[in-house]
């Protein structure tokens, strides 16, 4: 439950409602308390004025003392207090139902209108004192007051109702929020149910995007894109496994066949030497394949560190031309080194990448043509390429040339080839350098180019 999105959001909604309702409740409570205090104060101010007027208009104090009910009815309830006393402090009128000790507060002068600031709050009572003029001009002191028990009881009852309303509102908000969130998250559960049905045999399935809410459409589209990448990677992996098994089976089959023939009957030392020489060729082929696969695995996992240095491209091209000169002459080919300038790269990896491209070009170029090592620059990139004239590569093969063990030639194997891993190694080398590989093939020839970013190179 603690990890449930619905519960967490419902709790957040409930807490938000609690905060909002509490703020509203405090505002209403303070407004009510302020209104009640204002009304009590206004009543007390009016009461003092009424008593003053009554005392001033009376014929005698004795007549006032004979009619105490008049004052009790004027006060209206048992929480009100009235005390009228002479200048010497002797009481003239004393109405104090609870017999509460009355505080001694300053009295406002005769003729001065009372204000709210003149009211004093003492011992759960509000009191107001003023000087009045009685019959025959006698100076009297009037004290009016009211106990706050009724007000406090009303506010206490109101507080309890607010607490109950806030609590009930929080529970209702939590329950409705949880219910609505669970209904709102139903598309996620349906999506999870659909995903459970996807396995390696059904990677072609895609999540529907028409019926999902707008907020989930983008994640579902990203999920479908991921499934597409997984399908492509799984397909490539399956093809790689099949190609690897085929590539290994061929030399193993050759080794088993030659050894079986050699053991069927006695052979001369020269014949055994021929068998061993043939076996060595197959072992070398397996060894090259293992080394290439090991290099690809290390490159993909970043275990092959780069040793960047400023390289003279013309010198790199010259060394490669010298290395492939004999092979090119055998196939009646010329190699022209047009590389120039400098490049920041790993020397061994650059030589290996260009060497694989040159070997591929020599193998597929038409006799009597010329191979070119060339360079071009555009905005932000430096391109180093190998161009040869030969049979154009069909468009459907271009995107697969850098896959492992992929060959355009259906015969799959030719003497001295790289086991179908040469171009895959070139691509891995460029990934290590943060660059890319481009290929173009048409009637004007085939061009493989290695792209290096100028931001990381000095030209």
Short mmCIF file of C-alpha atoms in Angstrom, two decimals:
data_model
loop_
_atom_site.label_atom_id
_atom_site.label_comp_id
_atom_site.label_asym_id
_atom_site.label_seq_id
_atom_site.Cartn_x
_atom_site.Cartn_y
_atom_site.Cartn_z
CA UNK A 1 0.00 0.00 0.00
CA UNK A 2 2.86 2.39 0.79
CA UNK A 3 4.11 2.09 -2.80
CA UNK A 4 0.71 2.44 -4.44
CA UNK A 5 0.37 5.51 -6.64
CA UNK A 6 -3.40 5.56 -6.09
CA UNK A 7 -3.04 5.51 -2.29
CA UNK A 8 -0.34 8.15 -2.32
CA UNK A 9 -2.31 10.47 -4.60
CA UNK A 10 -5.52 9.89 -2.64
CA UNK A 11 -3.67 10.70 0.57
CA UNK A 12 -2.24 13.82 -1.05
CA UNK A 13 -5.75 14.86 -2.14
CA UNK A 14 -7.07 14.22 1.38
CA UNK A 15 -4.27 16.28 2.94
CA UNK A 16 -4.89 19.09 0.47
CA UNK A 17 -8.60 19.06 1.28
CA UNK A 18 -7.75 19.03 5.00
CA UNK A 19 -5.54 22.08 4.54
CA UNK A 20 -8.12 23.94 2.45
CA UNK A 21 -11.01 23.07 4.77
CA UNK A 22 -8.93 24.00 7.82
CA UNK A 23 -8.09 27.40 6.36
CA UNK A 24 -11.74 27.99 5.52
CA UNK A 25 -12.78 26.78 8.98
CA UNK A 26 -10.33 29.08 10.73
CA UNK A 27 -11.53 32.00 8.62
CA UNK A 28 -15.20 31.27 9.39
CA UNK A 29 -14.47 30.73 13.08
CA UNK A 30 -12.58 34.00 13.40
CA UNK A 31 -15.26 35.82 11.43
CA UNK A 32 -17.98 34.50 13.75
CA UNK A 33 -15.96 35.31 16.86
CA UNK A 34 -15.30 38.83 15.58
CA UNK A 35 -18.97 39.34 14.73
CA UNK A 36 -20.12 38.14 18.15
CA UNK A 37 -17.57 40.34 19.90
CA UNK A 38 -18.68 43.33 17.83
CA UNK A 39 -22.32 42.77 18.66
CA UNK A 40 -21.63 42.35 22.39
CA UNK A 41 -19.50 45.48 22.40
CA UNK A 42 -22.15 47.48 20.58
CA UNK A 43 -24.82 46.25 23.00
CA UNK A 44 -22.64 47.22 25.98
CA UNK A 45 -22.00 50.69 24.55
CA UNK A 46 -25.74 51.19 23.97
CA UNK A 47 -26.54 49.93 27.44
CA UNK A 48 -24.27 52.51 29.07
CA UNK A 49 -25.91 55.28 27.05
CA UNK A 50 -29.39 54.03 27.98
CA UNK A 51 -28.57 53.94 31.70
CA UNK A 52 -27.04 57.39 31.51
CA UNK A 53 -30.15 58.76 29.83
CA UNK A 54 -32.42 57.02 32.31
CA UNK A 55 -30.52 58.43 35.27
CA UNK A 56 -30.48 61.90 33.80
CA UNK A 57 -34.21 61.92 33.04
CA UNK A 58 -35.38 60.46 36.38
CA UNK A 59 -37.10 62.65 38.94
CA UNK A 60 -35.32 61.12 41.94
CA UNK A 61 -32.98 58.29 42.82
CA UNK A 62 -35.56 56.85 45.21
CA UNK A 63 -37.97 56.36 42.35
CA UNK A 64 -35.30 54.46 40.43
CA UNK A 65 -34.52 52.23 43.37
CA UNK A 66 -38.19 51.30 43.74
CA UNK A 67 -38.34 49.87 40.23
CA UNK A 68 -35.43 47.34 39.91
CA UNK A 69 -37.34 45.23 37.37
CA UNK A 70 -36.96 48.04 34.92
CA UNK A 71 -33.21 47.48 34.86
CA UNK A 72 -33.45 43.72 34.86
CA UNK A 73 -35.73 43.79 31.82
CA UNK A 74 -33.40 46.25 30.14
CA UNK A 75 -30.40 43.96 30.71
CA UNK A 76 -32.37 41.09 29.26
CA UNK A 77 -30.45 38.07 30.59
CA UNK A 78 -28.73 36.73 33.68
CA UNK A 79 -25.24 37.22 32.18
CA UNK A 80 -25.55 41.01 32.25
CA UNK A 81 -24.26 43.18 35.08
CA UNK A 82 -25.27 46.72 36.13
CA UNK A 83 -23.96 48.75 39.06
CA UNK A 84 -24.77 52.36 39.80
CA UNK A 85 -23.04 53.93 42.79
CA UNK A 86 -22.76 57.36 44.32
CA UNK A 87 -19.63 59.40 44.50
CA UNK A 88 -18.81 57.96 47.94
CA UNK A 89 -18.99 54.42 46.55
CA UNK A 90 -22.32 53.42 48.11
CA UNK A 91 -24.39 51.31 45.67
CA UNK A 92 -27.54 52.75 44.25
CA UNK A 93 -28.44 49.93 41.86
CA UNK A 94 -26.66 46.56 41.86
CA UNK A 95 -27.68 43.78 39.49
CA UNK A 96 -25.16 40.92 39.53
CA UNK A 97 -26.91 37.53 39.20
CA UNK A 98 -23.71 35.50 39.62
CA UNK A 99 -22.36 37.71 42.42
CA UNK A 100 -19.12 37.99 40.51
CA UNK A 101 -16.55 40.44 41.88
CA UNK A 102 -16.59 43.52 39.67
CA UNK A 103 -13.28 45.01 38.58
CA UNK A 104 -12.38 48.62 39.12
CA UNK A 105 -11.93 50.10 35.65
CA UNK A 106 -11.50 53.75 34.59
CA UNK A 107 -14.77 55.59 33.92
CA UNK A 108 -15.30 57.84 30.95
CA UNK A 109 -16.34 61.40 31.65
CA UNK A 110 -19.86 62.80 31.45
CA UNK A 111 -20.80 63.84 27.96
CA UNK A 112 -18.05 61.68 26.38
CA UNK A 113 -19.41 59.06 23.98
CA UNK A 114 -18.11 55.56 24.79
CA UNK A 115 -15.99 53.71 22.23
CA UNK A 116 -15.05 50.07 21.82
CA UNK A 117 -11.54 50.82 23.00
CA UNK A 118 -13.04 51.81 26.38
CA UNK A 119 -14.36 48.28 26.94
CA UNK A 120 -12.20 46.03 29.14
CA UNK A 121 -12.12 42.23 29.14
CA UNK A 122 -11.38 40.78 32.57
CA UNK A 123 -12.10 37.34 34.06
CA UNK A 124 -14.31 36.14 31.16
CA UNK A 125 -16.34 39.36 31.32
CA UNK A 126 -16.49 42.58 29.36
CA UNK A 127 -17.08 45.74 31.40
CA UNK A 128 -17.52 49.42 30.65
CA UNK A 129 -17.64 52.23 33.22
CA UNK A 130 -18.75 55.82 32.81
CA UNK A 131 -19.75 58.86 34.83
CA UNK A 132 -23.44 59.86 34.67
CA UNK A 133 -25.40 62.84 35.97
CA UNK A 134 -28.33 61.87 38.16
CA UNK A 135 -31.31 63.85 39.43
CA UNK A 136 -30.45 67.22 40.92
CA UNK A 137 -27.09 67.10 39.14
CA UNK A 138 -25.63 64.38 41.36
CA UNK A 139 -22.56 62.67 39.95
CA UNK A 140 -22.97 58.89 39.66
CA UNK A 141 -20.63 56.10 38.48
CA UNK A 142 -22.17 53.53 36.18
CA UNK A 143 -20.59 50.14 35.42
CA UNK A 144 -22.17 47.82 32.84
CA UNK A 145 -20.87 44.40 31.92
CA UNK A 146 -21.62 41.03 30.43
CA UNK A 147 -20.29 37.58 31.08
CA UNK A 148 -18.83 35.76 28.05
CA UNK A 149 -20.06 32.28 28.96
CA UNK A 150 -22.76 32.25 26.28
CA UNK A 151 -20.37 33.43 23.61
CA UNK A 152 -17.70 30.88 24.58
CA UNK A 153 -20.30 28.09 24.61
CA UNK A 154 -21.48 29.08 21.13
CA UNK A 155 -17.92 29.25 19.78
CA UNK A 156 -17.01 25.92 21.38
CA UNK A 157 -20.00 24.25 19.76
CA UNK A 158 -19.06 25.86 16.43
CA UNK A 159 -15.47 24.58 16.75
CA UNK A 160 -16.66 21.03 17.31
CA UNK A 161 -18.84 21.23 14.23
CA UNK A 162 -15.92 22.57 12.20
CA UNK A 163 -13.69 19.71 13.40
CA UNK A 164 -16.36 17.21 12.41
CA UNK A 165 -16.90 18.86 9.01
CA UNK A 166 -13.16 18.94 8.25
CA UNK A 167 -12.70 15.32 9.33
CA UNK A 168 -15.69 14.14 7.32
CA UNK A 169 -14.54 16.16 4.30
CA UNK A 170 -11.07 14.60 4.49
CA UNK A 171 -12.50 11.07 4.64
CA UNK A 172 -14.87 11.75 1.75
CA UNK A 173 -12.06 13.32 -0.31
CA UNK A 174 -9.78 10.34 0.38
CA UNK A 175 -12.44 7.79 -0.51
CA UNK A 176 -13.58 9.56 -3.68
CA UNK A 177 -10.00 10.31 -4.67
CA UNK A 178 -8.98 6.68 -4.26
CA UNK A 179 -12.00 5.49 -6.23
CA UNK A 180 -11.45 7.95 -9.08
CA UNK A 181 -7.72 7.30 -9.20
CA UNK A 182 -8.22 3.55 -9.43
CA UNK A 183 -10.64 4.07 -12.27
CA UNK A 184 -8.24 6.54 -13.87
CA UNK A 185 -5.34 4.09 -13.60
CA UNK A 186 -7.33 1.30 -15.23
CA UNK A 187 -5.64 1.95 -18.63
CA UNK A 188 -2.27 1.31 -16.94
CA UNK A 189 -3.45 -2.08 -15.68
CA UNK A 190 -4.78 -2.90 -19.14
CA UNK A 191 -1.45 -1.84 -20.61
CA UNK A 192 0.41 -4.04 -18.13
CA UNK A 193 -1.87 -6.95 -19.03
CA UNK A 194 -1.09 -6.45 -22.70
CA UNK A 195 2.64 -6.29 -21.98
CA UNK A 196 2.52 -9.61 -20.10
CA UNK A 197 1.57 -11.30 -23.36
CA UNK A 198 4.73 -10.13 -25.14
CA UNK A 199 7.53 -12.70 -25.37
CA UNK A 200 10.50 -13.22 -27.72
CA UNK A 201 8.17 -14.83 -30.25
CA UNK A 202 5.70 -11.92 -30.26
CA UNK A 203 7.98 -8.88 -30.31
CA UNK A 204 6.09 -7.70 -33.38
CA UNK A 205 3.10 -6.82 -31.18
CA UNK A 206 2.52 -3.14 -30.41
CA UNK A 207 0.51 -1.41 -27.72
CA UNK A 208 -2.67 0.31 -29.01
CA UNK A 209 -2.51 4.10 -28.83
CA UNK A 210 -6.03 5.07 -29.94
CA UNK A 211 -7.91 4.18 -26.74
CA UNK A 212 -5.30 5.30 -24.20
CA UNK A 213 -5.63 8.66 -22.40
CA UNK A 214 -3.68 11.61 -23.75
CA UNK A 215 -1.28 11.54 -20.79
CA UNK A 216 -0.32 7.92 -21.54
CA UNK A 217 -0.09 8.24 -25.31
CA UNK A 218 3.49 9.48 -25.34
CA UNK A 219 4.79 6.76 -22.94
CA UNK A 220 2.95 4.11 -25.00
CA UNK A 221 4.51 5.45 -28.20
CA UNK A 222 7.93 5.35 -26.54
CA UNK A 223 7.21 1.78 -25.44
CA UNK A 224 6.27 0.80 -28.99
CA UNK A 225 9.48 2.37 -30.26
CA UNK A 226 11.43 0.38 -27.67
CA UNK A 227 9.65 -2.83 -28.76
CA UNK A 228 10.59 -2.04 -32.34
CA UNK A 229 14.23 -1.63 -31.35
CA UNK A 230 14.09 -4.84 -29.33
CA UNK A 231 12.54 -6.68 -32.24
CA UNK A 232 15.25 -5.44 -34.56
CA UNK A 233 18.02 -6.26 -32.06
CA UNK A 234 16.58 -9.70 -31.35
CA UNK A 235 16.28 -10.38 -35.06
CA UNK A 236 19.88 -9.30 -35.59
CA UNK A 237 21.01 -11.42 -32.65
CA UNK A 238 19.18 -14.45 -34.00
CA UNK A 239 20.70 -13.89 -37.41
CA UNK A 240 24.11 -13.38 -35.82
CA UNK A 241 23.81 -16.68 -33.95
CA UNK A 242 22.86 -18.49 -37.13
CA UNK A 243 25.67 -16.85 -39.12
CA UNK A 244 28.20 -17.58 -36.38
CA UNK A 245 27.21 -21.23 -36.32
CA UNK A 246 27.53 -21.37 -40.11
CA UNK A 247 30.92 -19.62 -40.12
CA UNK A 248 32.32 -21.94 -37.46
CA UNK A 249 30.80 -25.04 -39.00
CA UNK A 250 32.54 -24.49 -42.34
CA UNK A 251 36.18 -24.61 -41.08
CA UNK A 252 35.31 -27.35 -38.60
CA UNK A 253 33.77 -29.39 -41.40
CA UNK A 254 36.87 -28.85 -43.50
CA UNK A 255 39.12 -29.89 -40.61
CA UNK A 256 37.11 -33.03 -39.89
CA UNK A 257 36.99 -33.97 -43.58
CA UNK A 258 40.72 -33.52 -44.24
CA UNK A 259 41.72 -35.35 -41.05
CA UNK A 260 39.34 -38.22 -41.75
CA UNK A 261 40.74 -38.64 -45.25
CA UNK A 262 44.28 -38.51 -43.90
CA UNK A 263 43.53 -41.28 -41.39
CA UNK A 264 41.72 -43.61 -43.80
CA UNK A 265 44.96 -44.93 -45.23
CA UNK A 266 48.66 -44.45 -44.80
CA UNK A 267 50.07 -41.26 -46.31
CA UNK A 268 53.49 -40.07 -47.23
CA UNK A 269 55.18 -37.37 -45.12
CA UNK A 270 54.59 -34.84 -47.89
CA UNK A 271 50.87 -35.65 -47.95
CA UNK A 272 50.66 -35.28 -44.15
CA UNK A 273 52.39 -31.94 -44.46
CA UNK A 274 49.81 -30.82 -47.00
CA UNK A 275 47.01 -31.84 -44.61
CA UNK A 276 48.65 -29.98 -41.73
CA UNK A 277 49.16 -26.89 -43.89
CA UNK A 278 45.48 -26.98 -44.89
CA UNK A 279 44.49 -27.38 -41.25
CA UNK A 280 46.65 -24.41 -40.26
CA UNK A 281 44.77 -22.25 -42.77
CA UNK A 282 41.47 -23.26 -41.20
CA UNK A 283 42.85 -22.66 -37.69
CA UNK A 284 44.04 -19.22 -38.75
CA UNK A 285 40.59 -18.50 -40.10
CA UNK A 286 39.03 -19.53 -36.78
CA UNK A 287 41.61 -17.50 -34.89
CA UNK A 288 40.91 -14.37 -36.97
CA UNK A 289 37.21 -14.84 -36.37
CA UNK A 290 37.71 -15.20 -32.61
CA UNK A 291 39.97 -12.13 -32.47
CA UNK A 292 37.50 -10.07 -34.48
CA UNK A 293 34.59 -11.12 -32.28
CA UNK A 294 36.65 -10.35 -29.17
CA UNK A 295 37.47 -6.90 -30.53
CA UNK A 296 33.81 -6.20 -31.31
CA UNK A 297 32.73 -7.30 -27.84
CA UNK A 298 35.34 -5.09 -26.14
CA UNK A 299 34.50 -2.13 -28.35
CA UNK A 300 30.77 -2.40 -27.64
CA UNK A 301 31.41 -2.51 -23.87
CA UNK A 302 33.90 0.35 -23.94
CA UNK A 303 36.82 -1.88 -22.89
CA UNK A 304 39.05 -0.69 -25.73
CA UNK A 305 40.52 2.68 -24.65
CA UNK A 306 41.36 5.29 -27.27
CA UNK A 307 44.90 6.64 -27.60
CA UNK A 308 44.24 9.83 -29.51
CA UNK A 309 47.11 11.59 -31.21
CA UNK A 310 47.63 13.94 -34.12
CA UNK A 311 48.20 11.81 -37.20
CA UNK A 312 49.57 12.78 -40.61
CA UNK A 313 46.94 11.31 -42.93
CA UNK A 314 49.28 11.17 -45.91
CA UNK A 315 51.76 9.04 -43.95
CA UNK A 316 48.95 6.75 -42.74
CA UNK A 317 47.77 6.33 -46.34
CA UNK A 318 51.31 5.70 -47.59
CA UNK A 319 51.83 2.85 -45.09
CA UNK A 320 48.56 1.25 -46.14
CA UNK A 321 49.43 1.57 -49.83
CA UNK A 322 52.78 -0.16 -49.23
CA UNK A 323 51.04 -2.96 -47.31
CA UNK A 324 48.40 -3.61 -50.01
CA UNK A 325 50.69 -2.97 -53.00
CA UNK A 326 51.48 -6.62 -53.68
CA UNK A 327 47.85 -7.72 -53.39
CA UNK A 328 46.73 -4.86 -55.65
CA UNK A 329 49.31 -5.76 -58.30
CA UNK A 330 48.09 -9.36 -58.30
CA UNK A 331 44.63 -8.06 -59.18
CA UNK A 332 46.00 -5.48 -61.64
CA UNK A 333 44.93 -2.54 -59.49
CA UNK A 334 46.53 0.80 -58.66
CA UNK A 335 46.20 2.59 -55.32
CA UNK A 336 46.44 6.39 -55.23
CA UNK A 337 46.98 8.10 -51.90
CA UNK A 338 45.19 11.48 -51.89
CA UNK A 339 45.02 11.87 -48.13
CA UNK A 340 46.36 15.09 -46.66
CA UNK A 341 46.32 17.14 -43.50
CA UNK A 342 46.24 15.90 -39.93
CA UNK A 343 43.61 14.13 -37.85
CA UNK A 344 43.22 13.43 -34.14
CA UNK A 345 42.55 9.69 -33.84
CA UNK A 346 43.80 6.38 -32.51
CA UNK A 347 46.50 5.32 -34.97
CA UNK A 348 46.05 1.55 -34.68
CA UNK A 349 42.26 1.76 -34.94
CA UNK A 350 42.35 4.18 -37.87
CA UNK A 351 44.82 1.96 -39.72
CA UNK A 352 42.67 -1.07 -39.03
CA UNK A 353 39.49 0.63 -40.24
CA UNK A 354 41.09 1.94 -43.43
CA UNK A 355 42.85 -1.39 -43.91
CA UNK A 356 39.53 -3.26 -43.78
CA UNK A 357 38.03 -0.83 -46.29
CA UNK A 358 41.05 -1.19 -48.59
CA UNK A 359 40.95 -4.99 -48.34
CA UNK A 360 37.25 -4.90 -49.19
CA UNK A 361 37.89 -2.53 -52.11
CA UNK A 362 40.75 -4.65 -53.52
CA UNK A 363 38.59 -7.75 -53.30
CA UNK A 364 35.66 -6.27 -55.23
CA UNK A 365 37.30 -3.78 -57.62
CA UNK A 366 37.44 -4.48 -61.34
CA UNK A 367 40.85 -5.38 -62.71
CA UNK A 368 42.74 -2.49 -64.27
CA UNK A 369 41.01 0.20 -62.18
CA UNK A 370 42.41 2.57 -59.57
CA UNK A 371 41.61 2.75 -55.87
CA UNK A 372 41.62 6.17 -54.22
CA UNK A 373 42.30 7.11 -50.64
CA UNK A 374 40.70 10.52 -50.36
CA UNK A 375 39.59 13.18 -47.93
CA UNK A 376 36.89 15.80 -47.97
CA UNK A 377 35.69 18.33 -45.42
CA UNK A 378 32.29 19.79 -44.77
CA UNK A 379 30.83 21.83 -41.96
CA UNK A 380 31.74 20.16 -38.69
CA UNK A 381 33.01 16.86 -40.19
CA UNK A 382 36.19 15.47 -41.69
CA UNK A 383 35.64 12.51 -44.05
CA UNK A 384 38.31 9.94 -44.92
CA UNK A 385 37.24 7.50 -47.62
CA UNK A 386 38.17 4.62 -49.91
CA UNK A 387 36.79 4.65 -53.47
CA UNK A 388 36.89 1.80 -55.96
CA UNK A 389 35.32 0.95 -59.29
CA UNK A 390 33.41 -2.30 -59.36
CA UNK A 391 29.99 -3.87 -59.53
CA UNK A 392 27.50 -1.50 -57.78
CA UNK A 393 26.04 -2.77 -54.55
CA UNK A 394 22.26 -3.17 -54.67
CA UNK A 395 20.29 -0.73 -52.52
CA UNK A 396 18.74 -3.47 -50.39
CA UNK A 397 22.20 -4.49 -49.20
CA UNK A 398 23.53 -1.06 -48.19
CA UNK A 399 21.82 -0.91 -44.79
CA UNK A 400 23.06 -4.41 -43.90
CA UNK A 401 26.68 -4.14 -44.97
CA UNK A 402 27.85 -3.38 -41.41
CA UNK A 403 25.99 -6.32 -39.85
CA UNK A 404 28.17 -9.11 -38.56
CA UNK A 405 28.75 -11.99 -41.00
CA UNK A 406 26.71 -10.25 -43.70
CA UNK A 407 27.93 -10.75 -47.25
CA UNK A 408 26.50 -9.53 -50.51
CA UNK A 409 28.15 -12.46 -52.30
CA UNK A 410 25.94 -15.55 -51.81
CA UNK A 411 29.05 -17.77 -51.83
CA UNK A 412 29.75 -16.17 -48.38
CA UNK A 413 33.45 -17.10 -48.28
CA UNK A 414 36.39 -16.00 -50.35
CA UNK A 415 40.08 -16.58 -49.76
CA UNK A 416 41.55 -14.02 -47.39
CA UNK A 417 38.27 -12.42 -46.38
CA UNK A 418 37.56 -11.20 -42.86
CA UNK A 419 34.87 -13.71 -42.05
CA UNK A 420 32.11 -11.19 -42.67
CA UNK A 421 33.27 -9.01 -39.74
CA UNK A 422 35.44 -6.43 -41.48
CA UNK A 423 32.82 -3.73 -41.97
CA UNK A 424 31.29 -4.44 -38.55
CA UNK A 425 34.72 -3.74 -37.04
CA UNK A 426 34.94 -0.49 -39.03
CA UNK A 427 31.61 0.65 -37.62
CA UNK A 428 32.66 -0.22 -34.05
CA UNK A 429 35.90 1.74 -34.48
CA UNK A 430 33.94 4.78 -35.60
CA UNK A 431 31.56 4.43 -32.66
CA UNK A 432 34.59 4.50 -30.36
CA UNK A 433 35.69 7.76 -32.02
CA UNK A 434 32.20 9.22 -31.82
CA UNK A 435 31.99 9.30 -35.62
CA UNK A 436 30.02 7.51 -38.30
CA UNK A 437 30.35 5.53 -41.54
CA UNK A 438 28.72 6.30 -44.87
CA UNK A 439 28.55 4.19 -48.00
CA UNK A 440 27.50 5.12 -51.51
CA UNK A 441 27.47 2.77 -54.50
CA UNK A 442 26.41 3.50 -58.05
CA UNK A 443 27.72 3.35 -61.59
CA UNK A 444 30.49 5.82 -60.60
CA UNK A 445 31.90 3.34 -58.09
CA UNK A 446 31.63 2.48 -54.42
CA UNK A 447 32.75 4.90 -51.72
CA UNK A 448 33.11 4.11 -48.01
CA UNK A 449 33.75 7.16 -45.81
CA UNK A 450 34.73 7.54 -42.16
CA UNK A 451 33.38 10.72 -40.57
CA UNK A 452 35.25 12.41 -37.68
CA UNK A 453 33.91 15.43 -35.83
CA UNK A 454 36.02 18.57 -36.25
CA UNK A 455 35.15 19.61 -32.72
CA UNK A 456 37.50 16.91 -31.44
CA UNK A 457 40.10 17.13 -34.20
CA UNK A 458 42.64 19.65 -35.35
CA UNK A 459 42.80 19.76 -39.13
#
